[in-house]
Amino acid sequence: MANSHRKLIFNISIGFYCSAVIQICICSQFTSSSIDQFNKDRGAFPVAINGEIFPWHELRLPTMVIPLHYDLFVHPNLTSLDFVASEKIEVLVRDATQFIILHSKDLEIMNVTLQSEEDLRYRRPGRKLTVLSYPAHEQIALLIPEKLTADLRYSVTIDFQAKLADGFEGFYKSTYRTLGGETRTIAVTDFEPTQARMAFPCFDEPLFKANFSIKIRRESRHIALSNMPKVKTIELEGGLLEDHFETTVKMSTYLVAYIVCDFNSVSGTASSGVKVSIHAAPDKWSQTHYALEASLKLLDFYENYFDIHYPLAKLDLVAIPDFESGAMENWGLVTYRETSLLFDPKTSSTSDKLWVTRVIAHELAHQWFGNLVTMEWWNDIWLNEGFATYMELISVNVTYPELQFDDDFLDMCFEVIKRDSLNSSHPLSNQAETSTHIKEMFDAVSYKKGACILNMLKDFLSEEKFKKGIIRYLKKFSYRNAKNDDLWSSLSDDCLESDSTSGGFCYSDSKTASNTLTFLRENVEVKQMMATWTLQKGIPLVVVNREGRSLRLQQERFLNGVFKEDPEWGALQERYLWHIPVTYSTSSSNAIHRHILKSKTDTLDLPEKTSWVKFNVDSNGYYIVHYEGRGWDQLITQLNQNHTFLRPKDRISLIHDAFQLVSAGRLTLDKALDLTRYLQHETSIPALLKGLEYLELFYHITERRNVSDVTENLKHYLLQYFKPVIDMQSWCDEGSVWDRRLRSALLKLACYLNHAPCIQKATELFSQWMESSGKLNIPTDVLKIVYSVGAQTTAGWNYLLEQYELSLSGAEKNKILYALSTSKHQEKLMKLIELGMEGKVIKTQDLAPLLHAIARNPKGQQLAWNFVKENWIHLLKKFELGSFPIRMIISGTTSHFSSKDELQEVKLFFESLKAQGSHLEIFQIVLETISKNIKWLEKNLPILRNWLLISI
């Protein structure tokens, strides 16, 4: 799925069990002592909904009983919008017990029976069991009259039913409109992280891997899809059909998936013989072809890269009309939001193409990272998501080098630094207990920071050693669960298992005992180093002070919005220390020098005299660099004299670090702005866009605060300074990926600033498009710009809304919706919000990004915020607390605020939510962000004003 300094809390030491019956090992802290406690002290246990004592009080399930196999039958009714189902779970009893605890949420349990192996052998009917329910923990207890015997297997049969869910979780309904205007319904699952329990009672934790045999009953006008290939279809009375699917490989419940729909597909075969199919609503079938091409390429790449065959016979990718996240990696049946899978050459831009490619690459990487090897618990979700995000870089660079993803990856690391440099950040490996806490772990830190530190480790170890370690990790833990240390061990060990002798020493090839000792030291070093990156939050700042040929290094915690002179700064620095694999280059040589900074301070000697030194070569390291003394001046001088002496990525990182240091009070804004003066000569488009990004950001900040003199001067500076490159832009799709992205960015800015030639050309194209009744193909690079200019008139806005309803392209609908959100008329913005809440014209899945876009519009920022405050209860009926849309709505409508009155208003709202029992990590993130914005303006607005007066 495509969002403190203590060690992991789930260190389990009370018992380690390995069944001799099957190959499965699960650590457990929940043993027979828990049952004894229940028998002795029932008052310590919760009360079930029927008033009886519920025999379990932990959020995590006990492991006295573990699942081996689920036989699951499901019959959804897409007319009455409900389903009936039954399952037979084969379990192994590892510790004698009189109850079985399962997860179940919003399911009506009708009947439960238990059969022993002997019962099954002699075909004796099962014993009916009493069921207790404790909804607070989403658990049910099956009470057994007599103790189950340890080391024996039993079968639990459960009949149940439920409504198809209204939201985006569990087994839910999704709808789409055909070209003829008919609304059709499909049924689809989405279980990660804790929603399989909404579809069938189960052991809904990643550690409880099992095999699944699935049968789905349907009408003949529909098809059924599941994780595995279909074995057979049985015709039943009344015209119903029942599809039987092959038994799955061993996997966690959150990866189970099934869909009943009427979609069409396009298929191809990978080099290894795996059948790959892309499914979509019939009217969108023509948009599936790029996804098939990309999926086949990427599947071939991963099979070769990991040296492990994809273990299933087929791989389905399905575009779902209603989908909360970007995609979900269900094993063999990957589900996507339509905009993450479908590609329409007429309306999808080069950025849309990169996005589709990245999401496919991400989900296919999960077939190994996450599916084949799964984290033990959600506190280590970064092992899934960080790796899949990192593998986007590796796979897309090889399969689609023309998309030039390298610099996007760098930008992604810069994005997460903004989040990670707040005190409200969290460690990569972090405590997660409740369903809400677990959902919050799917954030930028888990995905993006995880990927960035893996890229840093790859650069430290070498690409070859890193790849060997990854392969070793996947092969060793296939169909099992793993944790942080397992990864570091695999990445440290240079020996393949086939090269090892008993005792764990490796004498592969000509290796000797002394080499083994070297390996052991490396092993400890990698584990110790990476613990500093995964078990503590934040990002380090490396301070460099050069005196002659001596470099004095110092590390501290980088804090955005907290200055060194602030009273809290010292306390926030305590106990933070990283093992930082620093790299640097100098003006004297192209050589890359390496050093591990393990202490607060260190000193290095340069081999020769140099005029400047640049740390974090190519930005492979996850840290900020500050140059004391004349360090920044020397680098700025070099940029102005000949910027090409510095690598392109190093120029990008200098721009990034300079403005980050301004936010931390370590560098003055005028110094950072002076650094950007060289951009008129910049030959690297990503570097040019990075500088433009910060200048545009300052424009929006001052515009929202209505600081008219600074806004006007900054507008004048931007149009004057970037006029040559703006005037060079054509209004067609041509050039490299970065040429096209530069065109989109510059023309979007120029039109936003009311640059007359830009407005004139966009208006002309929009008029031609309207006159053609929407048939004219506008170049995709400028489509959003043309729509945005057209949306400023009432006639244009109304026409765009009509086209939004008619469009079959998700990429085009996104562009139209953005354009509609830029209107200066609040009644039009309010209409969009109402349509989003209604969920018909504008789907509910698009409500969060819509509110975010409206809040970024100076005319809509207060409107969006007021709406959220007044409709919070209604929003929670549409999205789960802690879900990505809720976090996006909160952040998107508040994090741009920059006044003390706004801060107080947001604080009061959050306090009212906490009083109602709603508490989210995003609350503190937003409050910190607003405080940072206030501080930035107080310190830097006068500097920006003066700098502009000098510059224009």
PDB file of N, CA and C in Angstrom, residues 548-597:
ATOM      1  N   GLY A 548      41.604  25.873   7.029  1.00  0.00           N
ATOM      2  CA  GLY A 548      42.722  25.357   6.236  1.00  0.00           C
ATOM      3  C   GLY A 548      42.393  23.991   5.683  1.00  0.00           C
ATOM      4  N   ARG A 549      43.227  23.002   6.025  1.00  0.00           N
ATOM      5  CA  ARG A 549      42.980  21.632   5.565  1.00  0.00           C
ATOM      6  C   ARG A 549      42.338  20.771   6.635  1.00  0.00           C
ATOM      7  N   SER A 550      41.828  21.390   7.674  1.00  0.00           N
ATOM      8  CA  SER A 550      41.177  20.666   8.770  1.00  0.00           C
ATOM      9  C   SER A 550      39.662  20.900   8.733  1.00  0.00           C
ATOM     10  N   LEU A 551      38.921  19.811   8.818  1.00  0.00           N
ATOM     11  CA  LEU A 551      37.460  19.886   8.859  1.00  0.00           C
ATOM     12  C   LEU A 551      36.981  19.476  10.245  1.00  0.00           C
ATOM     13  N   ARG A 552      36.270  20.374  10.899  1.00  0.00           N
ATOM     14  CA  ARG A 552      35.682  20.032  12.199  1.00  0.00           C
ATOM     15  C   ARG A 552      34.199  19.769  11.979  1.00  0.00           C
ATOM     16  N   LEU A 553      33.775  18.541  12.322  1.00  0.00           N
ATOM     17  CA  LEU A 553      32.383  18.141  12.135  1.00  0.00           C
ATOM     18  C   LEU A 553      31.670  18.073  13.474  1.00  0.00           C
ATOM     19  N   GLN A 554      30.415  18.434  13.454  1.00  0.00           N
ATOM     20  CA  GLN A 554      29.589  18.340  14.648  1.00  0.00           C
ATOM     21  C   GLN A 554      28.201  17.891  14.218  1.00  0.00           C
ATOM     22  N   GLN A 555      27.589  16.987  14.964  1.00  0.00           N
ATOM     23  CA  GLN A 555      26.232  16.584  14.642  1.00  0.00           C
ATOM     24  C   GLN A 555      25.277  16.999  15.747  1.00  0.00           C
ATOM     25  N   GLU A 556      24.071  17.355  15.342  1.00  0.00           N
ATOM     26  CA  GLU A 556      23.009  17.674  16.287  1.00  0.00           C
ATOM     27  C   GLU A 556      21.685  17.306  15.632  1.00  0.00           C
ATOM     28  N   ARG A 557      20.643  17.348  16.389  1.00  0.00           N
ATOM     29  CA  ARG A 557      19.315  17.067  15.828  1.00  0.00           C
ATOM     30  C   ARG A 557      18.813  18.303  15.106  1.00  0.00           C
ATOM     31  N   PHE A 558      18.372  18.116  13.845  1.00  0.00           N
ATOM     32  CA  PHE A 558      17.843  19.238  13.081  1.00  0.00           C
ATOM     33  C   PHE A 558      16.372  19.437  13.425  1.00  0.00           C
ATOM     34  N   LEU A 559      16.030  20.647  13.842  1.00  0.00           N
ATOM     35  CA  LEU A 559      14.660  20.947  14.262  1.00  0.00           C
ATOM     36  C   LEU A 559      14.124  22.138  13.478  1.00  0.00           C
ATOM     37  N   ASN A 560      13.115  21.881  12.687  1.00  0.00           N
ATOM     38  CA  ASN A 560      12.498  22.927  11.881  1.00  0.00           C
ATOM     39  C   ASN A 560      11.591  23.767  12.773  1.00  0.00           C
ATOM     40  N   GLY A 561      11.837  25.063  12.817  1.00  0.00           N
ATOM     41  CA  GLY A 561      11.000  25.947  13.619  1.00  0.00           C
ATOM     42  C   GLY A 561      11.452  26.126  15.048  1.00  0.00           C
ATOM     43  N   VAL A 562      12.537  25.459  15.437  1.00  0.00           N
ATOM     44  CA  VAL A 562      13.102  25.640  16.779  1.00  0.00           C
ATOM     45  C   VAL A 562      14.517  26.178  16.616  1.00  0.00           C
ATOM     46  N   PHE A 563      14.760  27.356  17.186  1.00  0.00           N
ATOM     47  CA  PHE A 563      16.057  28.008  17.020  1.00  0.00           C
ATOM     48  C   PHE A 563      16.979  27.672  18.185  1.00  0.00           C
ATOM     49  N   LYS A 564      18.278  27.786  17.926  1.00  0.00           N
ATOM     50  CA  LYS A 564      19.277  27.431  18.936  1.00  0.00           C
ATOM     51  C   LYS A 564      19.122  28.274  20.199  1.00  0.00           C
ATOM     52  N   GLU A 565      18.645  29.516  20.028  1.00  0.00           N
ATOM     53  CA  GLU A 565      18.491  30.397  21.190  1.00  0.00           C
ATOM     54  C   GLU A 565      17.181  30.149  21.942  1.00  0.00           C
ATOM     55  N   ASP A 566      16.289  29.306  21.409  1.00  0.00           N
ATOM     56  CA  ASP A 566      15.031  29.018  22.098  1.00  0.00           C
ATOM     57  C   ASP A 566      15.288  28.171  23.348  1.00  0.00           C
ATOM     58  N   PRO A 567      14.553  28.408  24.425  1.00  0.00           N
ATOM     59  CA  PRO A 567      14.816  27.690  25.682  1.00  0.00           C
ATOM     60  C   PRO A 567      14.638  26.177  25.572  1.00  0.00           C
ATOM     61  N   GLU A 568      13.753  25.718  24.681  1.00  0.00           N
ATOM     62  CA  GLU A 568      13.497  24.277  24.581  1.00  0.00           C
ATOM     63  C   GLU A 568      14.523  23.547  23.717  1.00  0.00           C
ATOM     64  N   TRP A 569      15.389  24.303  23.011  1.00  0.00           N
ATOM     65  CA  TRP A 569      16.300  23.677  22.047  1.00  0.00           C
ATOM     66  C   TRP A 569      17.214  22.644  22.716  1.00  0.00           C
ATOM     67  N   GLY A 570      17.787  22.984  23.839  1.00  0.00           N
ATOM     68  CA  GLY A 570      18.729  22.082  24.509  1.00  0.00           C
ATOM     69  C   GLY A 570      18.088  20.765  24.908  1.00  0.00           C
ATOM     70  N   ALA A 571      16.885  20.828  25.499  1.00  0.00           N
ATOM     71  CA  ALA A 571      16.208  19.604  25.935  1.00  0.00           C
ATOM     72  C   ALA A 571      15.854  18.713  24.746  1.00  0.00           C
ATOM     73  N   LEU A 572      15.525  19.325  23.615  1.00  0.00           N
ATOM     74  CA  LEU A 572      15.155  18.548  22.442  1.00  0.00           C
ATOM     75  C   LEU A 572      16.355  17.895  21.759  1.00  0.00           C
ATOM     76  N   GLN A 573      17.565  18.282  22.160  1.00  0.00           N
ATOM     77  CA  GLN A 573      18.788  17.698  21.602  1.00  0.00           C
ATOM     78  C   GLN A 573      19.290  16.502  22.396  1.00  0.00           C
ATOM     79  N   GLU A 574      18.818  16.370  23.621  1.00  0.00           N
ATOM     80  CA  GLU A 574      19.377  15.363  24.536  1.00  0.00           C
ATOM     81  C   GLU A 574      19.180  13.944  24.013  1.00  0.00           C
ATOM     82  N   ARG A 575      20.224  13.153  24.172  1.00  0.00           N
ATOM     83  CA  ARG A 575      20.237  11.714  23.883  1.00  0.00           C
ATOM     84  C   ARG A 575      20.138  11.384  22.392  1.00  0.00           C
ATOM     85  N   TYR A 576      20.239  12.381  21.519  1.00  0.00           N
ATOM     86  CA  TYR A 576      20.187  12.102  20.082  1.00  0.00           C
ATOM     87  C   TYR A 576      21.599  11.959  19.526  1.00  0.00           C
ATOM     88  N   LEU A 577      21.859  10.820  18.910  1.00  0.00           N
ATOM     89  CA  LEU A 577      23.152  10.576  18.280  1.00  0.00           C
ATOM     90  C   LEU A 577      22.943   9.582  17.141  1.00  0.00           C
ATOM     91  N   TRP A 578      23.430   9.932  15.979  1.00  0.00           N
ATOM     92  CA  TRP A 578      23.331   9.044  14.817  1.00  0.00           C
ATOM     93  C   TRP A 578      24.719   8.547  14.399  1.00  0.00           C
ATOM     94  N   HIS A 579      24.749   7.392  13.776  1.00  0.00           N
ATOM     95  CA  HIS A 579      25.939   6.939  13.045  1.00  0.00           C
ATOM     96  C   HIS A 579      25.707   7.361  11.602  1.00  0.00           C
ATOM     97  N   ILE A 580      26.356   8.440  11.188  1.00  0.00           N
ATOM     98  CA  ILE A 580      26.061   9.059   9.897  1.00  0.00           C
ATOM     99  C   ILE A 580      27.147   8.711   8.883  1.00  0.00           C
ATOM    100  N   PRO A 581      26.782   8.011   7.804  1.00  0.00           N
ATOM    101  CA  PRO A 581      27.774   7.731   6.747  1.00  0.00           C
ATOM    102  C   PRO A 581      27.927   8.962   5.851  1.00  0.00           C
ATOM    103  N   VAL A 582      28.804   9.871   6.248  1.00  0.00           N
ATOM    104  CA  VAL A 582      28.943  11.123   5.505  1.00  0.00           C
ATOM    105  C   VAL A 582      29.837  10.924   4.288  1.00  0.00           C
ATOM    106  N   THR A 583      29.555  11.710   3.260  1.00  0.00           N
ATOM    107  CA  THR A 583      30.397  11.755   2.066  1.00  0.00           C
ATOM    108  C   THR A 583      30.685  13.215   1.761  1.00  0.00           C
ATOM    109  N   TYR A 584      31.816  13.476   1.116  1.00  0.00           N
ATOM    110  CA  TYR A 584      32.103  14.852   0.732  1.00  0.00           C
ATOM    111  C   TYR A 584      33.033  14.882  -0.470  1.00  0.00           C
ATOM    112  N   SER A 585      32.955  15.984  -1.199  1.00  0.00           N
ATOM    113  CA  SER A 585      33.859  16.222  -2.319  1.00  0.00           C
ATOM    114  C   SER A 585      34.409  17.636  -2.169  1.00  0.00           C
ATOM    115  N   THR A 586      35.441  17.959  -2.928  1.00  0.00           N
ATOM    116  CA  THR A 586      36.080  19.273  -2.814  1.00  0.00           C
ATOM    117  C   THR A 586      36.300  19.868  -4.199  1.00  0.00           C
ATOM    118  N   SER A 587      36.709  21.115  -4.224  1.00  0.00           N
ATOM    119  CA  SER A 587      36.994  21.779  -5.498  1.00  0.00           C
ATOM    120  C   SER A 587      38.233  21.201  -6.168  1.00  0.00           C
ATOM    121  N   SER A 588      39.044  20.479  -5.400  1.00  0.00           N
ATOM    122  CA  SER A 588      40.331  20.003  -5.919  1.00  0.00           C
ATOM    123  C   SER A 588      40.247  18.666  -6.626  1.00  0.00           C
ATOM    124  N   SER A 589      39.114  17.932  -6.418  1.00  0.00           N
ATOM    125  CA  SER A 589      39.080  16.570  -6.943  1.00  0.00           C
ATOM    126  C   SER A 589      37.641  16.110  -7.114  1.00  0.00           C
ATOM    127  N   ASN A 590      37.434  15.199  -8.052  1.00  0.00           N
ATOM    128  CA  ASN A 590      36.112  14.582  -8.236  1.00  0.00           C
ATOM    129  C   ASN A 590      35.900  13.407  -7.289  1.00  0.00           C
ATOM    130  N   ALA A 591      36.932  13.053  -6.529  1.00  0.00           N
ATOM    131  CA  ALA A 591      36.849  11.898  -5.637  1.00  0.00           C
ATOM    132  C   ALA A 591      35.772  12.111  -4.580  1.00  0.00           C
ATOM    133  N   ILE A 592      35.105  10.998  -4.204  1.00  0.00           N
ATOM    134  CA  ILE A 592      34.116  11.026  -3.121  1.00  0.00           C
ATOM    135  C   ILE A 592      34.771  10.437  -1.877  1.00  0.00           C
ATOM    136  N   HIS A 593      34.896  11.262  -0.835  1.00  0.00           N
ATOM    137  CA  HIS A 593      35.496  10.827   0.422  1.00  0.00           C
ATOM    138  C   HIS A 593      34.391  10.359   1.366  1.00  0.00           C
ATOM    139  N   ARG A 594      34.697   9.331   2.170  1.00  0.00           N
ATOM    140  CA  ARG A 594      33.684   8.739   3.046  1.00  0.00           C
ATOM    141  C   ARG A 594      34.184   8.670   4.485  1.00  0.00           C
ATOM    142  N   HIS A 595      33.241   8.806   5.404  1.00  0.00           N
ATOM    143  CA  HIS A 595      33.563   8.743   6.835  1.00  0.00           C
ATOM    144  C   HIS A 595      32.272   8.453   7.595  1.00  0.00           C
ATOM    145  N   ILE A 596      32.352   7.673   8.662  1.00  0.00           N
ATOM    146  CA  ILE A 596      31.187   7.463   9.525  1.00  0.00           C
ATOM    147  C   ILE A 596      31.330   8.355  10.756  1.00  0.00           C
ATOM    148  N   LEU A 597      30.408   9.278  10.905  1.00  0.00           N
ATOM    149  CA  LEU A 597      30.408  10.192  12.053  1.00  0.00           C
ATOM    150  C   LEU A 597      29.573   9.557  13.160  1.00  0.00           C
TER     151      LEU A 597
END
